[in-house]
Every structure is written in structure tokens, then in C-alpha cells.
Short mmCIF file of C-alpha atoms in Angstrom, two decimals:
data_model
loop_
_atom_site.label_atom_id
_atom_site.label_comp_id
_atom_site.label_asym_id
_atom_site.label_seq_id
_atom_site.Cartn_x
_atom_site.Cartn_y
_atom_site.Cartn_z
CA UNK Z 18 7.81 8.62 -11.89
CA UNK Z 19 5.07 8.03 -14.15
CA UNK Z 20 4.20 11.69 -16.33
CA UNK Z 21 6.33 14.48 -16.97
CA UNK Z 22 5.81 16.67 -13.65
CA UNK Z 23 6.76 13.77 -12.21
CA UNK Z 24 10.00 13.42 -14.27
CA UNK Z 25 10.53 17.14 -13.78
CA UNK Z 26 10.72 16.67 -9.83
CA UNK Z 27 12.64 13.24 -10.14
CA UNK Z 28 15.43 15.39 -12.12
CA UNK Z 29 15.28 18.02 -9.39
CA UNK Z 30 15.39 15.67 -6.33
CA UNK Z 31 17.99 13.28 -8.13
CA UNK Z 32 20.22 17.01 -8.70
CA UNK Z 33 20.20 17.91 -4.81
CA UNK Z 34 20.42 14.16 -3.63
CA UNK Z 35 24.03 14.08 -5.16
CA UNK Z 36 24.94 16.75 -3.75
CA UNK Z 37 24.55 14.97 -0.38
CA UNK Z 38 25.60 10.94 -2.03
CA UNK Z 39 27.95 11.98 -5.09
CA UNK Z 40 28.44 8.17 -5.71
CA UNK Z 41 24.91 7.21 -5.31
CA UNK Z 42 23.07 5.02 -7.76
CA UNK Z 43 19.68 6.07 -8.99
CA UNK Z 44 17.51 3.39 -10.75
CA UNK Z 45 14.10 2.42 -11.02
CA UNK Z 46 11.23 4.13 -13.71
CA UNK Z 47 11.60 7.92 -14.88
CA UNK Z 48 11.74 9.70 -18.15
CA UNK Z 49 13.84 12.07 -19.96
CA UNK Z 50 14.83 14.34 -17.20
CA UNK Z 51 15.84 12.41 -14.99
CA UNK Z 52 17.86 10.21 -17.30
CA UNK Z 53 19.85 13.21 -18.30
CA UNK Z 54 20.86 13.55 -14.18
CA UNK Z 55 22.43 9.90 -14.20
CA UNK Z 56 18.89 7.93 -13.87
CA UNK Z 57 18.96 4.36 -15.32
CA UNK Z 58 15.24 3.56 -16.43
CA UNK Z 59 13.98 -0.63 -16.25
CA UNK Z 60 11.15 0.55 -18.00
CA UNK Z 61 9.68 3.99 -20.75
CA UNK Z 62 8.21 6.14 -18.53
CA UNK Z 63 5.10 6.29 -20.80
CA UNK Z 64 4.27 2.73 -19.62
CA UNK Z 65 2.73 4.43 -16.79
CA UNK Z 66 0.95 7.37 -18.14
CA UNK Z 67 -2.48 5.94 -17.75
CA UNK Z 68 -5.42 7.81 -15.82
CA UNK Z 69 -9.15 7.35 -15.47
CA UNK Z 70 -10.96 4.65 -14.50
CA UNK Z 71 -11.17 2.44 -17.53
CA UNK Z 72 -7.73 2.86 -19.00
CA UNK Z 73 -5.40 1.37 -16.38
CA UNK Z 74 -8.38 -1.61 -16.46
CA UNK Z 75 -6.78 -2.33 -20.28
CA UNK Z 76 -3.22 -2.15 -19.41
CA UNK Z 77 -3.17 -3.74 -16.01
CA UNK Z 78 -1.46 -7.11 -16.71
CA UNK Z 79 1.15 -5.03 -17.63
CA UNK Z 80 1.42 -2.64 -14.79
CA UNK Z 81 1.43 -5.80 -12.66
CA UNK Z 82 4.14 -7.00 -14.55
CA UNK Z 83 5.78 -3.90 -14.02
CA UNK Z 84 5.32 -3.51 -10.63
CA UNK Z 85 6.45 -7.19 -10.08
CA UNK Z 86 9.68 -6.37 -11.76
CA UNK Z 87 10.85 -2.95 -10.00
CA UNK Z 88 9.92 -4.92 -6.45
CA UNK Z 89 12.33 -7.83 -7.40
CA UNK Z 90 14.96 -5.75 -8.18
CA UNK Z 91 14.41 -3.17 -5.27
CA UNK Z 92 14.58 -6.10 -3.04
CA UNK Z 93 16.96 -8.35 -4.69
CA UNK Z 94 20.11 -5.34 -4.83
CA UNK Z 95 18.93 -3.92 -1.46
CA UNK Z 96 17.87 -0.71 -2.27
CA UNK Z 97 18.66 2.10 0.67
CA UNK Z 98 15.15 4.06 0.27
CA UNK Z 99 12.85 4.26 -2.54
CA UNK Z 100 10.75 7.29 -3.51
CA UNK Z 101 7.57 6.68 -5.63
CA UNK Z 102 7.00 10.16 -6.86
CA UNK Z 103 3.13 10.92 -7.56
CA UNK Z 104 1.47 8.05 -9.69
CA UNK Z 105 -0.01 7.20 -6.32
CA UNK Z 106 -2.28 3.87 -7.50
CA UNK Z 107 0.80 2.41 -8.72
CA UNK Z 108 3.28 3.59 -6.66
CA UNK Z 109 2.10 3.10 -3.17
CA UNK Z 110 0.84 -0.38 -3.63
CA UNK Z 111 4.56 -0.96 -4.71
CA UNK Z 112 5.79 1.08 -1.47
CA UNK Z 113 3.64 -0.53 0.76
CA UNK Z 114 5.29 -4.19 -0.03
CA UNK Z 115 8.70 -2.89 -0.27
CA UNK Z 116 8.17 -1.54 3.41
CA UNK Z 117 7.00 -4.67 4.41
CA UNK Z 118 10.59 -6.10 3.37
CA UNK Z 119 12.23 -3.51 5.25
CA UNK Z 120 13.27 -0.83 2.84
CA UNK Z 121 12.50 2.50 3.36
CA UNK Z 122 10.23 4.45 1.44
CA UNK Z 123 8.61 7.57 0.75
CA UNK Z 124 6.39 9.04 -1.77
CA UNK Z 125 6.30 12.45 -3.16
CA UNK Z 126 3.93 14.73 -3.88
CA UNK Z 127 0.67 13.54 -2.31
CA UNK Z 128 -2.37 12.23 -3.61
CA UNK Z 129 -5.80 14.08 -3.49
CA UNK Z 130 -6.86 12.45 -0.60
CA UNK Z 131 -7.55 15.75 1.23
CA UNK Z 132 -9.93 15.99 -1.60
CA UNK Z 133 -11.77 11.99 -1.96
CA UNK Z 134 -11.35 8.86 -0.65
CA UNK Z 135 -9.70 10.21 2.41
CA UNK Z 136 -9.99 6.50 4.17
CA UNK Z 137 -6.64 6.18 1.96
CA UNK Z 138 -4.44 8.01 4.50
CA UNK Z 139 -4.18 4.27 6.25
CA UNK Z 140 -2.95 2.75 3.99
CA UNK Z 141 -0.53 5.74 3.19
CA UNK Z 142 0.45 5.47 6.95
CA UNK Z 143 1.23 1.38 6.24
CA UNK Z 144 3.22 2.36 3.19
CA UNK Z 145 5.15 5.36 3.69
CA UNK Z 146 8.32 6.29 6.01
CA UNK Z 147 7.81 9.91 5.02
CA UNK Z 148 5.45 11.80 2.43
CA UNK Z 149 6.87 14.58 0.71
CA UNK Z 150 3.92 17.27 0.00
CA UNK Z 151 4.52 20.55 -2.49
CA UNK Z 152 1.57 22.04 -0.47
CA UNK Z 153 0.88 23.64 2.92
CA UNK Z 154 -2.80 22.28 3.60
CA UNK Z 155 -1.64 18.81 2.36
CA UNK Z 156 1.18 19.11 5.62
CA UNK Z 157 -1.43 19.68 7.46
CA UNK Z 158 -3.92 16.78 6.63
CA UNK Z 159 -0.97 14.93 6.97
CA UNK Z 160 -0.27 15.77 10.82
CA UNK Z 161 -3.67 15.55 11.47
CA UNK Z 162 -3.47 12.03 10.55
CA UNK Z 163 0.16 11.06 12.44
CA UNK Z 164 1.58 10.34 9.04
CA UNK Z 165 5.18 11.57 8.80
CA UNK Z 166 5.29 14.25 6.43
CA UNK Z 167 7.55 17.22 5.27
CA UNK Z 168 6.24 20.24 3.63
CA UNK Z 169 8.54 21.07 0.67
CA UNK Z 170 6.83 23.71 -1.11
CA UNK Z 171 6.81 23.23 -5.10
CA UNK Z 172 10.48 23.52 -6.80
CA UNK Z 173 8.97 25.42 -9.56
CA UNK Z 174 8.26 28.16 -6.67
CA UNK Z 175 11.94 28.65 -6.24
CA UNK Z 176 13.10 28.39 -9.60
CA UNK Z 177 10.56 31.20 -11.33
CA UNK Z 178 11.45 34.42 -10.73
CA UNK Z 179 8.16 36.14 -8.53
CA UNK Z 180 8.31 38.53 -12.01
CA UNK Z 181 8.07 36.53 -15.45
CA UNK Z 182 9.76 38.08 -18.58
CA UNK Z 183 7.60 38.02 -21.47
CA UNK Z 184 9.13 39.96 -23.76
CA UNK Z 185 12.39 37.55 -23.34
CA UNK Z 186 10.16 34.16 -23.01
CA UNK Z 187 8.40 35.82 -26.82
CA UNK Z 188 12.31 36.49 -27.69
CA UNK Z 189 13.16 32.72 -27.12
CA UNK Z 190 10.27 31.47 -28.93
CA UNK Z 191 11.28 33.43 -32.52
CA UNK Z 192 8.05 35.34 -31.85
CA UNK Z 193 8.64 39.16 -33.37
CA UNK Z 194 5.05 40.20 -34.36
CA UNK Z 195 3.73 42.22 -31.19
CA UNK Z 196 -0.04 41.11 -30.68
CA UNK Z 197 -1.87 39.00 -28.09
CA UNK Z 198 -0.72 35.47 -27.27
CA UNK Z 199 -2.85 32.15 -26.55
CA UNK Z 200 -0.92 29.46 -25.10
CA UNK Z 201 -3.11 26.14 -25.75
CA UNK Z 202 -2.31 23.11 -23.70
CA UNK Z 203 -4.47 19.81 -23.66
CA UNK Z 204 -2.12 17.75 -21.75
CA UNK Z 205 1.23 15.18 -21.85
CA UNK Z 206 -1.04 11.86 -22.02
CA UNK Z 207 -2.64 9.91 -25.07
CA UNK Z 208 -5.85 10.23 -23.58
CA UNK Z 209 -5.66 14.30 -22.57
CA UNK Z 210 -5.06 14.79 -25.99
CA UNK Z 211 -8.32 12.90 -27.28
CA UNK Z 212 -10.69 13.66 -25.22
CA UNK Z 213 -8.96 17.65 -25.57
CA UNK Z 214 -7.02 18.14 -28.59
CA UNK Z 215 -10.00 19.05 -30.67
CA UNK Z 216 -12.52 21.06 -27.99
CA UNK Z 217 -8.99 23.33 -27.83
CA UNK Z 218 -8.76 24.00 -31.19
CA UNK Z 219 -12.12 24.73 -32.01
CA UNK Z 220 -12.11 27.13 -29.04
CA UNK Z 221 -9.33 28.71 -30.31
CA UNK Z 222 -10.07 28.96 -33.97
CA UNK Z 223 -13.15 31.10 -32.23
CA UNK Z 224 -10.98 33.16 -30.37
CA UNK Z 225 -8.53 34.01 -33.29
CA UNK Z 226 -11.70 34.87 -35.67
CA UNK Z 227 -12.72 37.25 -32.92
CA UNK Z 228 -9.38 38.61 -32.33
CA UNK Z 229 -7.53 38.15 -36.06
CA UNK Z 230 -4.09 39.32 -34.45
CA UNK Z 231 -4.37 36.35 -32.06
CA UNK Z 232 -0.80 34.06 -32.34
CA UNK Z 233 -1.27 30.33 -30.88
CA UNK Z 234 1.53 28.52 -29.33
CA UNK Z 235 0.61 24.91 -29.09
CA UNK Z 236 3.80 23.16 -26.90
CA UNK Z 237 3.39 19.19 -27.18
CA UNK Z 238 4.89 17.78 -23.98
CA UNK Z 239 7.07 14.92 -26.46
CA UNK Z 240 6.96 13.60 -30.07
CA UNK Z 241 4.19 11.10 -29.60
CA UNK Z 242 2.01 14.12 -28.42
CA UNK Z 243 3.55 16.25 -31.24
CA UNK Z 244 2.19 13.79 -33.87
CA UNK Z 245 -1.06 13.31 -32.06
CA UNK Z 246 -1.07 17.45 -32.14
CA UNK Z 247 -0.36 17.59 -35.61
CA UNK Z 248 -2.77 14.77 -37.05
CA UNK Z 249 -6.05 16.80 -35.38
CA UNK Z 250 -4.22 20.11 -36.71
CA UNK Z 251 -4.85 18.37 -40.50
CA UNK Z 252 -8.92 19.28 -39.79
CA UNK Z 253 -7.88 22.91 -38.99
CA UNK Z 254 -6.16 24.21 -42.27
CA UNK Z 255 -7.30 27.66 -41.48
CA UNK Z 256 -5.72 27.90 -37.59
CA UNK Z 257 -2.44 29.82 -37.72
CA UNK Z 258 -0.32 28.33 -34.80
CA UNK Z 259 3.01 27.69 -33.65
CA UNK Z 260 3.87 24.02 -32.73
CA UNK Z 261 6.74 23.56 -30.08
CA UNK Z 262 8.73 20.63 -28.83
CA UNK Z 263 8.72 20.70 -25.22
CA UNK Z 264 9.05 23.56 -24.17
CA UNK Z 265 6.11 24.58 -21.88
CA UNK Z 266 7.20 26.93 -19.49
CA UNK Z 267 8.95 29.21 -21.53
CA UNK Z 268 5.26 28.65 -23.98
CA UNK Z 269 2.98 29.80 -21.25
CA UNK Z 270 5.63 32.79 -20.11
CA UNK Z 271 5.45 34.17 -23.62
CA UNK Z 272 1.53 33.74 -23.24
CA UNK Z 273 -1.35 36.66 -21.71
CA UNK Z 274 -3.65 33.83 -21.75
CA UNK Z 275 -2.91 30.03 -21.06
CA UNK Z 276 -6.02 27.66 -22.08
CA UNK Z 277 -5.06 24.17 -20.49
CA UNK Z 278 -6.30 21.04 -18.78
CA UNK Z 279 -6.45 20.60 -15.47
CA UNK Z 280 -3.36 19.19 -13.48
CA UNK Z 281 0.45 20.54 -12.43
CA UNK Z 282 0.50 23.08 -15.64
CA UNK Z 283 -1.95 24.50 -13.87
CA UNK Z 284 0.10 25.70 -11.13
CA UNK Z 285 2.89 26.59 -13.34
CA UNK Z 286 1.09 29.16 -15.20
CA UNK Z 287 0.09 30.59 -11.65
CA UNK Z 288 3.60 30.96 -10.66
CA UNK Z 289 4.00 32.71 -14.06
CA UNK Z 290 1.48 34.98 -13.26
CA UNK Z 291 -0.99 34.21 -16.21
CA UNK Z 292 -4.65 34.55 -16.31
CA UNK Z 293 -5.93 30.73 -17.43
CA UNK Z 294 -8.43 28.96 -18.41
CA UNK Z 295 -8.63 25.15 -17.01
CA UNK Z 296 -10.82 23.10 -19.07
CA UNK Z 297 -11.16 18.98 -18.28
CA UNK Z 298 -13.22 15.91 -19.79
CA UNK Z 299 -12.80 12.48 -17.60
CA UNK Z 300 -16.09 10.84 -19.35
CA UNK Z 301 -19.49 10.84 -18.17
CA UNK Z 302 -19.35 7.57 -16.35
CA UNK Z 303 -15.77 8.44 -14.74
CA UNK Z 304 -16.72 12.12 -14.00
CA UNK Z 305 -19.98 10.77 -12.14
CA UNK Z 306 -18.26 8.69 -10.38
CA UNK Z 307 -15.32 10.95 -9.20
CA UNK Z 308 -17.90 13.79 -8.45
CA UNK Z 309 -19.82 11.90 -5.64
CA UNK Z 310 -16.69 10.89 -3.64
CA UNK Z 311 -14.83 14.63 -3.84
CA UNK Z 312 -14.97 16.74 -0.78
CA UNK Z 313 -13.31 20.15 -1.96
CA UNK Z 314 -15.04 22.86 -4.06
CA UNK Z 315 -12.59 22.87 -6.53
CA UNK Z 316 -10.18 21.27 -9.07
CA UNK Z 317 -7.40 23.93 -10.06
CA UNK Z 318 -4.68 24.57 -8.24
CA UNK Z 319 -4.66 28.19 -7.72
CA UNK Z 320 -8.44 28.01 -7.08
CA UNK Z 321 -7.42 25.29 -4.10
CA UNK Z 322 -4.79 27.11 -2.80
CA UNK Z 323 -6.79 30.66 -2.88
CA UNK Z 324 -9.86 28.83 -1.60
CA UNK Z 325 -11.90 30.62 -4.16
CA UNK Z 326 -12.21 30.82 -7.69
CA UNK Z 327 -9.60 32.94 -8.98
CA UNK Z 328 -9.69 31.26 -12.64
CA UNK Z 329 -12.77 29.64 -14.70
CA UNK Z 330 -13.04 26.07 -13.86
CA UNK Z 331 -15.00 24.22 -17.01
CA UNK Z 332 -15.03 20.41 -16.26
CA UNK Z 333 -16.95 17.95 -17.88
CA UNK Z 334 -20.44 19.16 -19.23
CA UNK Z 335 -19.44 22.94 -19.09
CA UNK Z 336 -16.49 22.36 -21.14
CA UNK Z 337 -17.82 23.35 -24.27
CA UNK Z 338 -16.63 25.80 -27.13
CA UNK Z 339 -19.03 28.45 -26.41
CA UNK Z 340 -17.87 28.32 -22.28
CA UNK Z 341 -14.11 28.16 -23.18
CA UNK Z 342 -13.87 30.71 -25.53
CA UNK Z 343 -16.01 33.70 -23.57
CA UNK Z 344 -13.64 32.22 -20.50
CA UNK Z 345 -10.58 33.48 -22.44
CA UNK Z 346 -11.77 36.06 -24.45
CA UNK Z 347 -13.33 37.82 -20.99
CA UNK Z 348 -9.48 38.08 -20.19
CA UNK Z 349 -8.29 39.86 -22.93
CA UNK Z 350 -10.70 41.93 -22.49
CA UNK Z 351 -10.43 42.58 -18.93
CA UNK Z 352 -6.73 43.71 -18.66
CA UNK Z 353 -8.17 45.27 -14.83
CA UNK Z 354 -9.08 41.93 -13.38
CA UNK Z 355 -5.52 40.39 -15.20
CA UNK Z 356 -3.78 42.56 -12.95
CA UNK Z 357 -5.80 41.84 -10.00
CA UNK Z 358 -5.45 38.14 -10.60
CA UNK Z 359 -1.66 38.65 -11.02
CA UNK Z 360 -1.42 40.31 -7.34
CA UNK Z 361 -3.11 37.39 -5.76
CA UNK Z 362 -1.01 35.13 -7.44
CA UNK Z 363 2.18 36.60 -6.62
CA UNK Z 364 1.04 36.14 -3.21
CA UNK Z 365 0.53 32.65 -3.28
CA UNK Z 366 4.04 31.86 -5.11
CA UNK Z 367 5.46 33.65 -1.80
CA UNK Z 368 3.84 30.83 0.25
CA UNK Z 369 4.91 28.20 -1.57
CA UNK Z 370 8.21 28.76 -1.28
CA UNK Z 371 9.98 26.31 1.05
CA UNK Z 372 13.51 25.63 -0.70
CA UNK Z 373 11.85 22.55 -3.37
CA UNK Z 374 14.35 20.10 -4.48
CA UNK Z 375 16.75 20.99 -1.81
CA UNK Z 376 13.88 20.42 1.21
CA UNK Z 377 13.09 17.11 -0.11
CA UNK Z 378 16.65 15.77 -0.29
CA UNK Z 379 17.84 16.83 3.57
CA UNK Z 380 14.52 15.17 4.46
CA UNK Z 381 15.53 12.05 2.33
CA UNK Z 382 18.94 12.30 3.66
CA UNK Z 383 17.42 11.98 7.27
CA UNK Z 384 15.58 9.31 6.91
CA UNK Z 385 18.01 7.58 5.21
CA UNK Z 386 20.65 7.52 7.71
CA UNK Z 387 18.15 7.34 10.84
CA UNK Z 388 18.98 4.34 12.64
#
């Protein structure tokens, strides 16, 4: 696992795999959460977090290097399966040689390739025994294509309740003053948080000048993002906000707005039922790029899985100050269409739900012991 959704579905899988292999040994690269279930880490997790186009260009002698050293040691102590969860340009290149030695593999969570570059399903179908997808019409591409797949829904889908408690989520949190909420979050990598951090902020030092009851939860997703959070809070003396450590769910439930980037937290403020905001800069030359070889309409999860837009998408050259803040303002404003969007999205956590964790690891546990 290379981010923290992916650690978060490691833990999960790694939880429900023991229950079927109580002496099993789990090893390989994951991060916090999946440590604390028994995992034993070659490598930080963090060493992966790269995205774009130009960043993983920087680091790549040492993502080779890593990659060279989980293959050895997958293949040298005959590993029984290994599952590459998301990280797809590092992880499949690494699955695709390790099935080529004869261990099994599969990869969780599928890449957008429903979405661009969908002349990567062949080499998906070279490199996997079985994809694991959280998402109905990512089963479906997958059949289409004769690539084994199981849908699992998202574990997030059965472990929030289809009703979220703010009051207790607010409770948690130490917050006592009644008042609206703004849950700000510009992502768990370096490079989220630059090109973010700031365009966040100033959108939400407009909002709370506009509303002056306004409370800001900021949750940073660990401490090297808290003290990236807290040097661009140093330019904002004025912005009253509430830093957390971790902590994100329980910071968007306490929230009747979430502001965030694009990506998983996306989806977890749908199944929370809160009215968002998605908001993402790539870089011109990265964005053009991207833009010409994507095939859907959209980028946010509940806007892909509604196939419409349900929330404001402002990517790129729309994601400005002015754009973001009338975005989340409209919703406090508009506590009619908050309801409406909190049917819909109600609906959709229904059909996600496909048993998560425990899915994944009786399709694991089959193709580990298929002859």
C-alpha cells in the first residue's frame, strides 16, 4: 500500500484474512494501520506517496530500488499470494513479474482505466490472478474484458452507519459552540498540500468573514502533513480553526460542509451524507495532458457513481477562491438541495454495500488454495 486509503483497506483485509489463516505472516510495504494488525513494513509507506507526472520522474531510482527489493524477497521466501493494493504504476509492474515466477497475485482496488488509458486492461490481464474492485461499473469493465474480478463493494460502506451522528462526531471532537461547521481537507501527500494548502485557506478565510460563526476543522492525515498544515497556517493569523491529528472521518461527520481534494475522501464524505466541495490542481502541463486521454465526464466519486453532478467539481483552472467559496457557501445556504443531495446519497451507500473486507478475503482465500 502506498497512501493512507490504501493503508486503511490493507488493515481491513489483513483483519478478515486472519480470521481465515490465524498463523499467517503478512509482510511487504504498508503504513500505520496495517502495522497495528501484525504487518511487518521493508519499507515507510510514504516512500510511495508520489503522484503526477513529474514527481515519481525525481524519485524513480528509488522506487526501482524499492520495487527490486520487495520482488527479491517475495520470491526468495516464497510468498503464497501477494496483493498490491491501489498504487497501480508501482504495484502492477511489481505483480506482473512476480506472476511470471509463479506466485499469485492480485491487486485491489482498480485503477481508472474505465476512465483513460483503457489499453492498460492487458497488461492488468498479464499481471493479475484476480482484481479486487470497491465499485460496481469497475466489475463490469472488468468482465467485459475476461479479467478475473470480484466486486467487493467499499468497506467504508459497511462500516458507516446509512445515518451519521453529528451531534456525537461534534461531541468527540471537544466542539460545544453550536454554529455551522467547515471541514477543510487538501489531501495526505506533500504535494496535495502545496499545490492546496493555501487555495483552502484563503477560501475559507472568505467563507468565515461571510459567515463569522463559521468553526474550521482542518484534520492533517499524519505529523508531516500537520507541520506542513501549520507552517501555511503562520500567513493566516486571523483564521480561527481547529487542527486535528488524524482523525478524518469523525472531522467530516462533525462537518455540514466538507471542502476537499479530489480522491477516496471523497467518497467517504458521501457515505457520511455531506454536501462537498471537490477542488483539485495537477499543474497545467500534467492536467493537459491527463485531460486529452480521459473518457468519463467526471472526477468525483459520487458524481461517477450518480452519473451526474451531484457535487461542484472545480479542477484545475476553475479552482479558484472566488469558485470555491460560492461552491460552499451556496450549501449553507441551500439547506433544501442538502437534503436532496443527502437522499441520493443514501441511495448510493445502499449499492455499495457488498460485505468490504470480508468479500475480499473469501475471494483471496479462493484463490489461494485453488489448485
Amino acid at each position: 500500500a502506498g497512501e493512507a486509503s490504501g493503508d486503511q483497506l490493507g488493515a481491513g483485509l489483513i483483519k478478515a484474512l486472519k480470521f481465515h489463516y490465524p498463523n499467517a505472516v503478512f509482510k511487504g510495504l504498508g503504513g500505520p494501520k496495517m502495522l497495528a494488525e501484525g504487518f511487518e513494513t521493508l519499507f515507510p509507506m510514504d516512500r510511495l506517496s508520489v503522484m503526477g507526472l513529474v514527481e515519481p520522474l525525481k524519485r524513480l531510482p528509488e522506487l526501482i530500488h524499492i520495487r527490486k527489493t520487495l520482488f527479491k524477497h517475495f520470491s526468495d521466501n516464497n510468498f503464497d499470494l501477494v496483493v498490491g493494493i491501489d498504487s497501480p504504476d508501482f504495484n502492477l509492474g511489481l505483480e506482473l513479474k512476480l506472476r511470471k515466477k509463479g506466485i499469485k497475485t492480485a491487486h485491489y482496488v482498480s485503477p481508472s482505466v474505465w476512465a483513460w488509458r483503457q489499453g492498460r486492461v492487458k497488461k492488468i490481464a498479464r499481471a493479475v490472478d484476480l482484481m479486487l474492485t470497491l465499485l460496481p461499473f469497475e466489475e463490469a469493465f472488468y468482465q467485459q474484458h475476461k479479467v478475473p474480478v470480484v466486486c467487493v463493494g467499499h468497506p467504508l460502506a459497511e462500516e458507516l452507519p446509512l445515518q451519521t451522528d453529528t451531534v456525537a462526531a461534534r461531541k468527540q471532537l471537544g466542539i460545544i459552540k453550536e454554529g455551522p461547521v467547515l471541514t477543510v481537507m487538501p489531501g495526505s501527500r506533500a504535494s496535495e498540500v502545496d499545490k492546496l494548502g493555501r487555495l483552502f485557506l484563503d477560501a475559507a478565510q472568505f467563507c468565515q468573514k461571510k459567515i463569522p460563526e463559521l468553526q474550521l476543522i482542518i484534520p492533517s492525515a499524519n505529523p508531516e502533513r500537520r507541520k506542513q498544515i501549520e507552517e501555511i497556517l503562520k500567513d493566516y493569523p486571523l483564521l480561527s480553526c481547529t487542527l486535528l491529528d488524524g482523525q478524518s472521518l469523525t472531522a467530516m461527520a462533525a462537518a455540514d460542509v466538507v471542502l476537499l481534494s479530489s480522491g477516496t475522501s471523497a467518497l467517504e464524505a458521501m457515505l457520511l451524507k455531506k454536501p462537498m466541495v471537490v477542488s483539485y490542481r495537477l499543474g497545467k502541463l500534467t492536467f493537459a495532458l491527463i485531460s486529452r486521454m480521459v473518457k468519463v465526464s467526471y472526477v468525483a466519486l459520487p458524481n461517477l457513481l450518480a452519473d451526474e453532478p451531484l457535487v461542484p467539481e472545480l479542477l484545475e483552472d476553475k479552482a479558484t477562491v472566488d469558485n470555491i467559496s460560492n461552491a460552499v457557501l451556496n450549501f449553507f445556504q441551500q439547506p433544501e438541495q442538502v437534503a436532496g443531495l443527502q437522499e441520493r446519497f443514501t441511495a448510493i451507500h445502499k449499492s455499495l454495500q457488498y460485505g468490504g473486507s470480508e468479500t475480499a478475503a473469501k475471494a483471496l482465500v479462493k484463490l489461494i488454495e485453488a489448485a
